[in-house]
XYZ file of C-alpha atoms in Angstrom:
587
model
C -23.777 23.390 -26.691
C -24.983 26.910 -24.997
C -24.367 30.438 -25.560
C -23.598 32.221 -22.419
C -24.526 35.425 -23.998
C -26.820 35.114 -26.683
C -27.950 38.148 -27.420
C -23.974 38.852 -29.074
C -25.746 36.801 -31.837
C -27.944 39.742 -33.286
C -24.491 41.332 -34.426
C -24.850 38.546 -37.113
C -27.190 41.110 -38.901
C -24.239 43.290 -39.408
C -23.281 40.256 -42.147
C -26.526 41.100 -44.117
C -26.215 44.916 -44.438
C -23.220 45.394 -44.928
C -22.989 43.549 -47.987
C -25.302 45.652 -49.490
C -24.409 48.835 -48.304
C -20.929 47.888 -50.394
C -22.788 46.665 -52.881
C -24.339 49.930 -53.265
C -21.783 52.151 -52.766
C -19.572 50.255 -55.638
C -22.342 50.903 -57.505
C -22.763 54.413 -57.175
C -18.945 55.205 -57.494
C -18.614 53.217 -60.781
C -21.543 55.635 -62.092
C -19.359 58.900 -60.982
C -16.602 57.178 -63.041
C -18.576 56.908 -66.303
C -19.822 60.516 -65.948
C -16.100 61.338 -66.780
C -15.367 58.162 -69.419
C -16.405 55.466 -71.159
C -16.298 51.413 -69.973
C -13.376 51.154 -71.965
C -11.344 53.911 -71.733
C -12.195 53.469 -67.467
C -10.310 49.853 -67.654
C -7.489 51.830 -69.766
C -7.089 54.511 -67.049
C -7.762 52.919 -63.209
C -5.156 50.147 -63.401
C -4.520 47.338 -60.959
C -8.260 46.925 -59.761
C -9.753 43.444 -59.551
C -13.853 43.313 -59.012
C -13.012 39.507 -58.212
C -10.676 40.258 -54.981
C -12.961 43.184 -53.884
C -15.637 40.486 -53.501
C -13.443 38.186 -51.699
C -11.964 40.452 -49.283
C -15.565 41.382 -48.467
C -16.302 37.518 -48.196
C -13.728 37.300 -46.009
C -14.472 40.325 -43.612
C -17.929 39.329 -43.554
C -16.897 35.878 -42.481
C -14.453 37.264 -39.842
C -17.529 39.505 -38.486
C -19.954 36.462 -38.005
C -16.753 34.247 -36.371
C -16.223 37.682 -33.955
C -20.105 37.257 -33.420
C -19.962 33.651 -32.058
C -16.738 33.933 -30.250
C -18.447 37.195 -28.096
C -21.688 34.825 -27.582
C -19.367 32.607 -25.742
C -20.318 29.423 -26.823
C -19.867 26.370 -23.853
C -19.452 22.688 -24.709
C -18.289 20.931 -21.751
C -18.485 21.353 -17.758
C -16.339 20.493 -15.122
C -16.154 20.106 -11.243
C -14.312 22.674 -9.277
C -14.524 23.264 -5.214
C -15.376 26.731 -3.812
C -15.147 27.683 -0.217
C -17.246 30.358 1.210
C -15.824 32.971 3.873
C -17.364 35.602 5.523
C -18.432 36.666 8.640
C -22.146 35.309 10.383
C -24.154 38.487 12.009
C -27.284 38.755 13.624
C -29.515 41.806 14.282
C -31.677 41.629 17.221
C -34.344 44.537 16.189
C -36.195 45.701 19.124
C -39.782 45.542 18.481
C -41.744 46.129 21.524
C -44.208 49.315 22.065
C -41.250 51.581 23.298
C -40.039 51.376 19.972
C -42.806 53.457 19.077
C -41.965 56.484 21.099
C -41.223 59.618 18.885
C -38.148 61.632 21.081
C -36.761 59.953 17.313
C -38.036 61.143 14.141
C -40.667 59.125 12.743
C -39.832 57.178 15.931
C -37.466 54.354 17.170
C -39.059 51.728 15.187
C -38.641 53.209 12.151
C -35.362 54.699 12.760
C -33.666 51.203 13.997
C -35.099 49.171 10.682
C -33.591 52.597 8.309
C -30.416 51.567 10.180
C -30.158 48.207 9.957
C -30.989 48.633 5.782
C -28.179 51.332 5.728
C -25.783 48.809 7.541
C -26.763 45.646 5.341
C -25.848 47.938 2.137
C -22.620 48.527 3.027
C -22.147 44.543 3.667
C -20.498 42.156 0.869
C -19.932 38.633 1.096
C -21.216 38.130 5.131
C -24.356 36.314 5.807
C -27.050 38.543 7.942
C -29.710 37.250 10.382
C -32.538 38.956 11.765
C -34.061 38.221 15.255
C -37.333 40.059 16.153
C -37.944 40.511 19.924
C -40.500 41.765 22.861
C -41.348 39.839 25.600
C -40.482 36.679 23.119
C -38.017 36.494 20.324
C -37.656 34.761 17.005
C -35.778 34.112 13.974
C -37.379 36.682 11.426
C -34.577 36.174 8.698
C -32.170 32.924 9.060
C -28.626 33.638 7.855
C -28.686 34.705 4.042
C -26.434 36.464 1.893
C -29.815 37.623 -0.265
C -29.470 41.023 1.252
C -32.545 42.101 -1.177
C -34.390 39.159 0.906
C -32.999 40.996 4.377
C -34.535 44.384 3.123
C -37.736 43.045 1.873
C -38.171 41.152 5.396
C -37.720 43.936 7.277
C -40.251 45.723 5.412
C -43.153 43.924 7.275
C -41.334 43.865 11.044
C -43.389 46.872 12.848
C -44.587 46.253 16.640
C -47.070 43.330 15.961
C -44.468 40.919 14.855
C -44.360 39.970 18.596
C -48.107 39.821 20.165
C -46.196 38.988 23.776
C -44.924 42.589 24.898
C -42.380 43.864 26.946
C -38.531 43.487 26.212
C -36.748 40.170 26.996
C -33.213 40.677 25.805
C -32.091 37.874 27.563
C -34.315 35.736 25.346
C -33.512 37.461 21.963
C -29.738 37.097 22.885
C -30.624 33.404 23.456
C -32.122 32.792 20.092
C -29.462 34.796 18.089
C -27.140 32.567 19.708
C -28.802 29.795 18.143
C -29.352 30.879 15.039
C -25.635 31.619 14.836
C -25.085 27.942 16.376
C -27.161 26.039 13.829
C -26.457 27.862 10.607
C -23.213 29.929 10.941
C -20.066 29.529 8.733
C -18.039 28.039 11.762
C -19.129 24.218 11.666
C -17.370 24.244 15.420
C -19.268 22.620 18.238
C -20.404 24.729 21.037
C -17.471 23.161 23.818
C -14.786 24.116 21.078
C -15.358 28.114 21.033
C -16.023 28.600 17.557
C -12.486 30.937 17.809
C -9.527 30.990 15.697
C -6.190 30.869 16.293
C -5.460 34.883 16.499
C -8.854 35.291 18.895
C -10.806 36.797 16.537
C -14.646 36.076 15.717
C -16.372 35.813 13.154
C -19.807 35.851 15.136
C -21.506 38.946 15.631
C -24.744 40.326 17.150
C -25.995 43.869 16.407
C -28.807 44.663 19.050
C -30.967 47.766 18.186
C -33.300 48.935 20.904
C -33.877 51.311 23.362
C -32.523 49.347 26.087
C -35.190 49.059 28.317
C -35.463 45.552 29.292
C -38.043 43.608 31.137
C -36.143 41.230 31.746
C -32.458 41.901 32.358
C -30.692 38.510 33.022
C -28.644 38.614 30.218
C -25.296 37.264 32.815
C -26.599 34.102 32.181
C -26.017 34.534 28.390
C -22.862 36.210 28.836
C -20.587 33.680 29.863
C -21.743 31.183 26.900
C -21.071 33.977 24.567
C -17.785 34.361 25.766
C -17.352 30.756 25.475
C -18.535 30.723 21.806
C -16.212 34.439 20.982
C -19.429 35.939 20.585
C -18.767 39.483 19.764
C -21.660 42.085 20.369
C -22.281 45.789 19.096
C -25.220 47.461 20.432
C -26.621 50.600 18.756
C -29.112 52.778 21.698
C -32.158 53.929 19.392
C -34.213 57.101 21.946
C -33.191 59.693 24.054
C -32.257 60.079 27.566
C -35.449 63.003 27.709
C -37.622 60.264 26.388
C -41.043 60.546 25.071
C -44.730 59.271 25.863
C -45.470 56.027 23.744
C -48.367 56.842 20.985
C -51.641 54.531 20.632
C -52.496 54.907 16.370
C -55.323 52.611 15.272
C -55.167 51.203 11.634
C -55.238 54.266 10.286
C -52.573 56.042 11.689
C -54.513 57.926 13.930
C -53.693 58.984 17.679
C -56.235 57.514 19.955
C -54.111 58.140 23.561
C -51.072 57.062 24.975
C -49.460 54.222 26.436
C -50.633 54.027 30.712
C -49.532 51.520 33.195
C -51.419 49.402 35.006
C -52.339 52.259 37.732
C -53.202 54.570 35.259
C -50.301 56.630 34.926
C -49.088 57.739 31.728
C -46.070 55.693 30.323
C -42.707 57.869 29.840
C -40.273 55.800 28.271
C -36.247 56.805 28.177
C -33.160 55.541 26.624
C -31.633 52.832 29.003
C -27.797 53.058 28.258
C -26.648 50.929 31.322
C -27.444 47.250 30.268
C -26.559 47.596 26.167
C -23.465 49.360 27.398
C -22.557 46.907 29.917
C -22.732 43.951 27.392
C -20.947 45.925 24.555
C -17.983 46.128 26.376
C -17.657 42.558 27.870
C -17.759 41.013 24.521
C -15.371 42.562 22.997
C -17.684 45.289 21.255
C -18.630 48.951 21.662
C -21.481 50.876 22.820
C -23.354 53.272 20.035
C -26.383 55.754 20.973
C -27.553 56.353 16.940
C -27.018 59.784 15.404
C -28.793 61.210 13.125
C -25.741 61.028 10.386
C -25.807 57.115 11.594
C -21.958 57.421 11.574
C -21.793 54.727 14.118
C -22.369 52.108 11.272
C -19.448 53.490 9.534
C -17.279 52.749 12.576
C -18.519 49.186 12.959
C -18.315 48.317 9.395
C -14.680 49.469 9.878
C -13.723 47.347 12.874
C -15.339 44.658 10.823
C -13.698 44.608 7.721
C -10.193 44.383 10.036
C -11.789 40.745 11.601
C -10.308 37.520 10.088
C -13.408 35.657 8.299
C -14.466 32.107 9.021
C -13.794 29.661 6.428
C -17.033 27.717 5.273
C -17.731 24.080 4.012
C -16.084 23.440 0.566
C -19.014 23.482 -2.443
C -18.521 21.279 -5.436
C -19.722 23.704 -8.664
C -20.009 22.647 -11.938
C -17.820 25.323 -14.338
C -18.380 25.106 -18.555
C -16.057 24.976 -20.873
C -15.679 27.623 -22.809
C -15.265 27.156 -26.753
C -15.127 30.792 -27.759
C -11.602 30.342 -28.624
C -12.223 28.538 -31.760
C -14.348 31.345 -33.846
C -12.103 33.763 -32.432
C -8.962 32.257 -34.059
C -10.527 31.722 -37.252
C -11.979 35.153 -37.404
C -8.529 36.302 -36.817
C -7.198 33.985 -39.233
C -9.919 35.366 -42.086
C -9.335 38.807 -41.037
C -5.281 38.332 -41.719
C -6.252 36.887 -45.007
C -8.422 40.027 -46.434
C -5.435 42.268 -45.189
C -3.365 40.731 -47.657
C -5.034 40.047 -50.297
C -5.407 44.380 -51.198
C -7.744 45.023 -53.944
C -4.907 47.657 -56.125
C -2.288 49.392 -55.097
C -1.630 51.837 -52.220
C -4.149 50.283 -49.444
C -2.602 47.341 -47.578
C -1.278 50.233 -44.670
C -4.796 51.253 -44.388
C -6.105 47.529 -44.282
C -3.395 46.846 -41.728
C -4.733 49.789 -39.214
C -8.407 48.114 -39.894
C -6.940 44.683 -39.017
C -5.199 46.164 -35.918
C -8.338 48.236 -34.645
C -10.182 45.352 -34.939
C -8.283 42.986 -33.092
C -8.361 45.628 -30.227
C -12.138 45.157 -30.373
C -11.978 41.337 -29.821
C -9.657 41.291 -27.025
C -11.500 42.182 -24.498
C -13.859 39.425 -25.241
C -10.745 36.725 -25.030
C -10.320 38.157 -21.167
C -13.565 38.351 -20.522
C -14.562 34.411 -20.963
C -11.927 32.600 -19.065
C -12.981 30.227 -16.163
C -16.442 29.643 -17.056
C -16.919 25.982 -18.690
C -19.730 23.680 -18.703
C -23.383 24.512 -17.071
C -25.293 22.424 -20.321
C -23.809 19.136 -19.439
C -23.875 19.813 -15.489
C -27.525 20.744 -15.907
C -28.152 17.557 -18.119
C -26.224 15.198 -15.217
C -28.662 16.860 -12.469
C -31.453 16.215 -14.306
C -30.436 12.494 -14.624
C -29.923 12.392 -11.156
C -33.079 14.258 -10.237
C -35.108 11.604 -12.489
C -33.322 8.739 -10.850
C -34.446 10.051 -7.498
C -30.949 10.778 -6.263
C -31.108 14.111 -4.921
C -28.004 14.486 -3.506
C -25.926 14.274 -6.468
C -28.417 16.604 -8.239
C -27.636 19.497 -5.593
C -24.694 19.203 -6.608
C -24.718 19.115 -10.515
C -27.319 21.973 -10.010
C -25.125 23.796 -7.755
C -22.310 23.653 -10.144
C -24.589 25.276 -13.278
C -25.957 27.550 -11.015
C -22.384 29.095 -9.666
C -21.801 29.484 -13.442
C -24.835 31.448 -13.774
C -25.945 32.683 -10.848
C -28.375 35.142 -12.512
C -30.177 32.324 -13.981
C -33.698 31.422 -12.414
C -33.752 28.269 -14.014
C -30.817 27.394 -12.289
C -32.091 28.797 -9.259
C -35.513 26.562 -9.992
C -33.778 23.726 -10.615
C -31.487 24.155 -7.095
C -34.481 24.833 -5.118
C -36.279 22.086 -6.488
C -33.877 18.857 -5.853
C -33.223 21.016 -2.097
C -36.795 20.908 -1.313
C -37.193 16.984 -2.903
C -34.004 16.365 0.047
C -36.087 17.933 2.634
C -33.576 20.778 2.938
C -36.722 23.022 3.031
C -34.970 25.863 4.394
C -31.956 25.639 1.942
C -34.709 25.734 -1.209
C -36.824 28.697 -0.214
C -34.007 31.474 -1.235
C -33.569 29.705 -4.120
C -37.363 29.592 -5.313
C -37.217 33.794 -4.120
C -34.621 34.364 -6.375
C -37.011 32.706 -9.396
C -39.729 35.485 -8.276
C -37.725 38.321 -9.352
C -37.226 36.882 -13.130
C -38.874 38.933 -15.577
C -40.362 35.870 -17.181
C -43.879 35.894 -16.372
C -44.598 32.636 -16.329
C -41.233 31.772 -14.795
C -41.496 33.630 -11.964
C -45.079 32.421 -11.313
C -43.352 28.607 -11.162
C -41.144 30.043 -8.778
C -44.095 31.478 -6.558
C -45.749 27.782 -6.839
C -42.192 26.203 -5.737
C -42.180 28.819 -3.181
C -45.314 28.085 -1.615
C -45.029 24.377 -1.623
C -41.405 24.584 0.379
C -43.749 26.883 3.273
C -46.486 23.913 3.027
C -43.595 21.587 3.917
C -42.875 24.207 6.807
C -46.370 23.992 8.202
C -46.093 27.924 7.182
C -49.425 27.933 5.814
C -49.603 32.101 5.480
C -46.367 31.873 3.759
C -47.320 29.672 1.137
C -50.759 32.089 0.431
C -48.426 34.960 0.252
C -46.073 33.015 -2.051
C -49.275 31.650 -4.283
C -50.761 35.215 -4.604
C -47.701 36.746 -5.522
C -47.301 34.128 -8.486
C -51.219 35.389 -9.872
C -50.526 39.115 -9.286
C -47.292 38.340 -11.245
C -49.562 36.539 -14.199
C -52.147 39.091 -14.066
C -49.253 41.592 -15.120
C -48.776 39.884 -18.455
C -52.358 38.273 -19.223
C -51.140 38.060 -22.829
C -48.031 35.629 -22.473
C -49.713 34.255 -19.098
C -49.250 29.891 -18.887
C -52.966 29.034 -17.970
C -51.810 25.560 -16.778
C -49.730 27.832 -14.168
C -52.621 29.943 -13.655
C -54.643 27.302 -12.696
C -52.076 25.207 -10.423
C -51.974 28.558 -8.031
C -55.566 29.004 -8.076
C -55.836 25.280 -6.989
C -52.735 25.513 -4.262
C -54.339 28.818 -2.933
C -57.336 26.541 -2.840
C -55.540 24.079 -0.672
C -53.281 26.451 1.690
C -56.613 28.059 2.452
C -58.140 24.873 3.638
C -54.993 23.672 5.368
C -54.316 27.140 7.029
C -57.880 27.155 8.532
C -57.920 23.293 9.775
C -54.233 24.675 11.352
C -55.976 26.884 13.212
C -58.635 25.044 14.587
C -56.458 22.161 15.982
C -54.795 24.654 17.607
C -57.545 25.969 19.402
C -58.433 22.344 20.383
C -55.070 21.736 21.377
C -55.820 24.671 23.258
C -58.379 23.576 24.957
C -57.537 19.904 25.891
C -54.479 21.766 28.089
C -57.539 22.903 30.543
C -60.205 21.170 32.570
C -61.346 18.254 29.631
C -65.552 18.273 30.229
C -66.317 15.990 28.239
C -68.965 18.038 27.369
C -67.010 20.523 25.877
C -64.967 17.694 24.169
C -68.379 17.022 22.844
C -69.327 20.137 21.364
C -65.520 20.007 20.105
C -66.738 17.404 17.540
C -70.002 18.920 16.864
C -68.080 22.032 15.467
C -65.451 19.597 13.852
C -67.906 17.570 11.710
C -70.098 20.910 11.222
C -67.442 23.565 10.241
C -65.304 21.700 7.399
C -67.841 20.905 5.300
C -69.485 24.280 5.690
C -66.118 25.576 4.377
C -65.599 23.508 1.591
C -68.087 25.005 -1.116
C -66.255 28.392 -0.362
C -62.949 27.445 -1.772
C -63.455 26.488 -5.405
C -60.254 27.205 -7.741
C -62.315 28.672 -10.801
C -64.513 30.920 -8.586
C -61.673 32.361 -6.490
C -61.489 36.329 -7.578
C -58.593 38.398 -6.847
C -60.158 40.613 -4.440
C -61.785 37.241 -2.666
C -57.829 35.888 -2.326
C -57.355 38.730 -0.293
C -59.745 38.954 1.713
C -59.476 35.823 2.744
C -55.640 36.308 3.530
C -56.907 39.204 5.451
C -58.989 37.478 7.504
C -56.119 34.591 7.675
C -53.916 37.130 9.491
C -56.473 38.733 11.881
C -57.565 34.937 12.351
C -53.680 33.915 13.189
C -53.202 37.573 15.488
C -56.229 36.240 17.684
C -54.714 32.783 18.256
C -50.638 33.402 18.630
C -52.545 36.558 21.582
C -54.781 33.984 23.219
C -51.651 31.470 23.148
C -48.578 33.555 24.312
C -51.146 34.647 27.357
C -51.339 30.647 28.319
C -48.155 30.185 28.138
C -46.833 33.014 29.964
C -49.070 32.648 32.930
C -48.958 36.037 34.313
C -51.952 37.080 36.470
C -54.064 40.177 35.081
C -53.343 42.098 38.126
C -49.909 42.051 37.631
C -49.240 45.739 38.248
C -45.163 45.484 38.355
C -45.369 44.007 34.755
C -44.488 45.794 31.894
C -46.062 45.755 28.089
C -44.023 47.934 26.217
């Protein structure tokens, strides 16, 4: 047996004080009394009184109290299996993140003033799952489809104009990926040659684009008549102005070092584009936005959305408890009844009866509240079995019953993301192990940053999992007191590891690199040299009980400056463009 809400439980105290706050209150009227007459002549005079049926009426009441305690604690015995289906709609932002962006005819600039849209436009979203696709001259999926719109907001966070080291503005490509991403993990379960469509022509596919429109590469009529195909529909939102503004060089610190020149020399002077984002707006069904500064064009999209039919997902088996609150209720009731009419003298059963009444309009609401919700104890039990047993499938979904239950739960969460990641549905754990980083358990929260890291490991995300593993110490560090040392030192040793792993990641990159070119073989040589040289010089670096905080991050510094260098160096390989390229554009 669990409660759902345990914490009704402390009104059990009310069963201790109140006893003797009657207790002393009888006491202090029967000393009034004798001020006026003796013991004897007092039994003479105040006629029909019983001491004995005082203290059972207060029996009773107290009784009734501790019963109304337990029944609002909502007690749960049992669980069942019910099917839920998920609806909603499946968008995609494609957030426009090339060096225009940073162009200030937009106060801060574009940038900045397409990500305070997008947040504005996820808060006003309920129930549909958001995407976010990052572009330049490349694209990629930033944020897969999630209904964790706290996840959406936090991600965005860290999109600025290095998120893409390849520069310029390939819609075509971004378009191509958000396609994908809708493809792979949308709501609709349709294959591509069957439209994705319903019956009355409506989507439930959407792409948002943000961006100033001026593409690189504009051969987006490729693109278009798949997304008709699929009932793509597209809203684009033009972030600039047609007067347009010189694009600002900062360094680190903010600072203006120059602006943005071509490759003659001339200074850069970027504009709104309209043309293309207009163009594709209207031939998929969508409309054509150029942002205001009271962003009432999200209002008016939110608006045609909520009038779309939404797509019908997979069914989801949940486990549901059964709820037991009924029982306490009904004998508190019952007890309650009973000390109404048993009066202790004459003249106060009306008065009893308006207690009795007032007090049954204090339960009810805690009859209507618990009324579907049955079983996540033995549900969680079943999964655990099942977990043990090695069968993870049935686990996901005895898990994914208690956790529907109580979706606030990170344990439930934990345990989800845990028989997910066991599965190999890597990506399906990872929201659940972010939802166990904002529990305000300490050291629960810290297993969730461990979990966390280990499902990016499994990714090959290597500066994932260090963020993941740091973010379980810092959270550790905030509560030293109440702080799991055997956690502690698990993240010390997995930063340990990641650290290790992330750098030999990087160096068979660069070797992979370099067996694309000529192959000397003396180079391949001095390949080796380094190889057997450089890991053992990094080993004595990385020990787990010598690793400081301010050590952790500089090495994830490093990590990132490390990981800027090699995505540059790579992206210029594989785009191939000559340096003299004067026509191309990298912004």
């Amino acid at each position: 047996m669990r409660f759902f809400n345990p914490q009704a439980l402390w009104l059990c105290l009310l069963a201790v004080v109140l006893p003797l706050l009657w207790a002393y209150f009888e006491k202090k009227s029967r000393l009034r009394l004798l001020k006026f007459a003796s013991t004897a002549l007092l039994e003479r005079l105040v006629v029909g009184t019983s001491l004995r049926k005082k203290k059972l009426r207060l029996a009773f009441g107290v009784t009734s109290m501790l019963l109304a305690a337990a029944a609002l604690a909502r007690p749960q015995l049992g669980t069942r299996e019910e099917v839920m289906q998920s609806q909603g709609l499946d968008m995609v932002f494609l957030l426009d993140v090339s060096n225009s962006m940073l162009a200030e005819d937009i106060v801060p600039n574009r940038l900045k003033k397409a990500k305070h849209m997008l947040k504005n436009f996820v808060d006003r979203l309920s129930g549909d799952r958001v995407g976010i696709v990052a572009f330049a001259g490349s694209a990629y999926p930033a944020v897969p489809l999630t209904t964790d719109y706290d996840f959406v907001k936090q991600m965005l966070e860290v999109l600025d104009e290095t998120a893409v080291s390849n520069q310029g503005s390939n819609l075509e490509k971004a378009l191509e990926v958000a396609t994908e991403l809708l493809l792979r993990g949308g709501m609709n379960d349709s294959t591509e040659e069957e439209g994705g469509a319903n019956d009355s022509g409506n989507s439930s596919r959407i792409i948002v684009v943000l961006s100033d429109g001026e593409a690189t590469d504009s051969g987006e009529s490729e693109w278009l008549s798949r997304a008709k195909k699929l009932n793509i529909r597209v809203y684009a939102i033009g972030i600039g102005s047609m007067k347009g503004a010189p694009i600002p060089m900062r360094d680190q610190g903010g600072f203006l070092r120059g602006y943005k020149r071509d490759a003659t020399g001339a200074m850069v002077h970027s504009r709104l584009e309209t043309k293309n984002l207009e163009s594709m707006a209207s031939k998929l069904g969508g409309k054509f936005f150029v942002a205001s500064s009271n962003e009432g064009e999200i209002e008016e999209i939110v608006g045609e959305l909520g009038s779309m039919d939404r797509a019908i997902g997979e069914n989801r088996r949940v486990i549901v408890y059964d709820e037991a609150f009924q029982y306490p209720l009904a004998l508190a009731v019952v007890l309650l009844l009973m000390m109404v009419f048993l009066p202790e003298k004459n003249g106060t059963k009306a008065q009893v009866s308006v207690m009795a009444f007032l007090s049954l309009l204090f339960l009810q609401p805690v009859a209507a509240r618990a009324t579907n919700s049955i079983s996540e104890f033995n549900h969680t039990k079943k999964g655990v079995e099942a977990y043990n047993d090695k069968d993870y499938s049935s686990a996901i979904q005895h898990f994914g019953k208690a956790q529907a239950l109580h979706p606030d739960s990170p344990q439930q969460h934990l345990n989800l993301g845990d028989a997910l990641l066991k599965s190999g549905s890597v990506e399906a754990a990872i929201p659940e192990f972010e939802q166990v980083l904002k529990s305000k358990d300490t050291n629960e929260a810290a297993r969730g940053a461990y979990n966390l890291g280990k499902a990016f490991e499994a990714k090959k995300d290597y500066e994932g999992a260090l963020r993941s593993y740091q973010k379980g110490l810092e959270r550790l560090r905030e509560d030293q007191e109440n702080a799991d040392p055997e956690i502690e030192r698990r993240l010390k040793r997995a930063l340990e590891v990641a650290q290790q792993q992330k750098q030999q990641q990087s160096q068979d990159q660069d070797r992979s690199k370099g067996d694309q070119g000529e192959g000397n073989p003396k180079d391949d040589e001095k390949e080796k040299q380094q190889k057997n040289y450089q890991i053992p010089k990094q080993k004595p670096k990385f020990q787990a009980e010598k690793l400081s905080e301010q050590d952790a991050k500089r090495i994830l510094q490093q990590l990132r400056e490390e990981e800027k260098k090699s995505q540059q160096r790579v992206l210029r390989n594989k785009t191939g463009r000559p340096k003299d390229d004067k026509n191309h554009k990298d912004w």
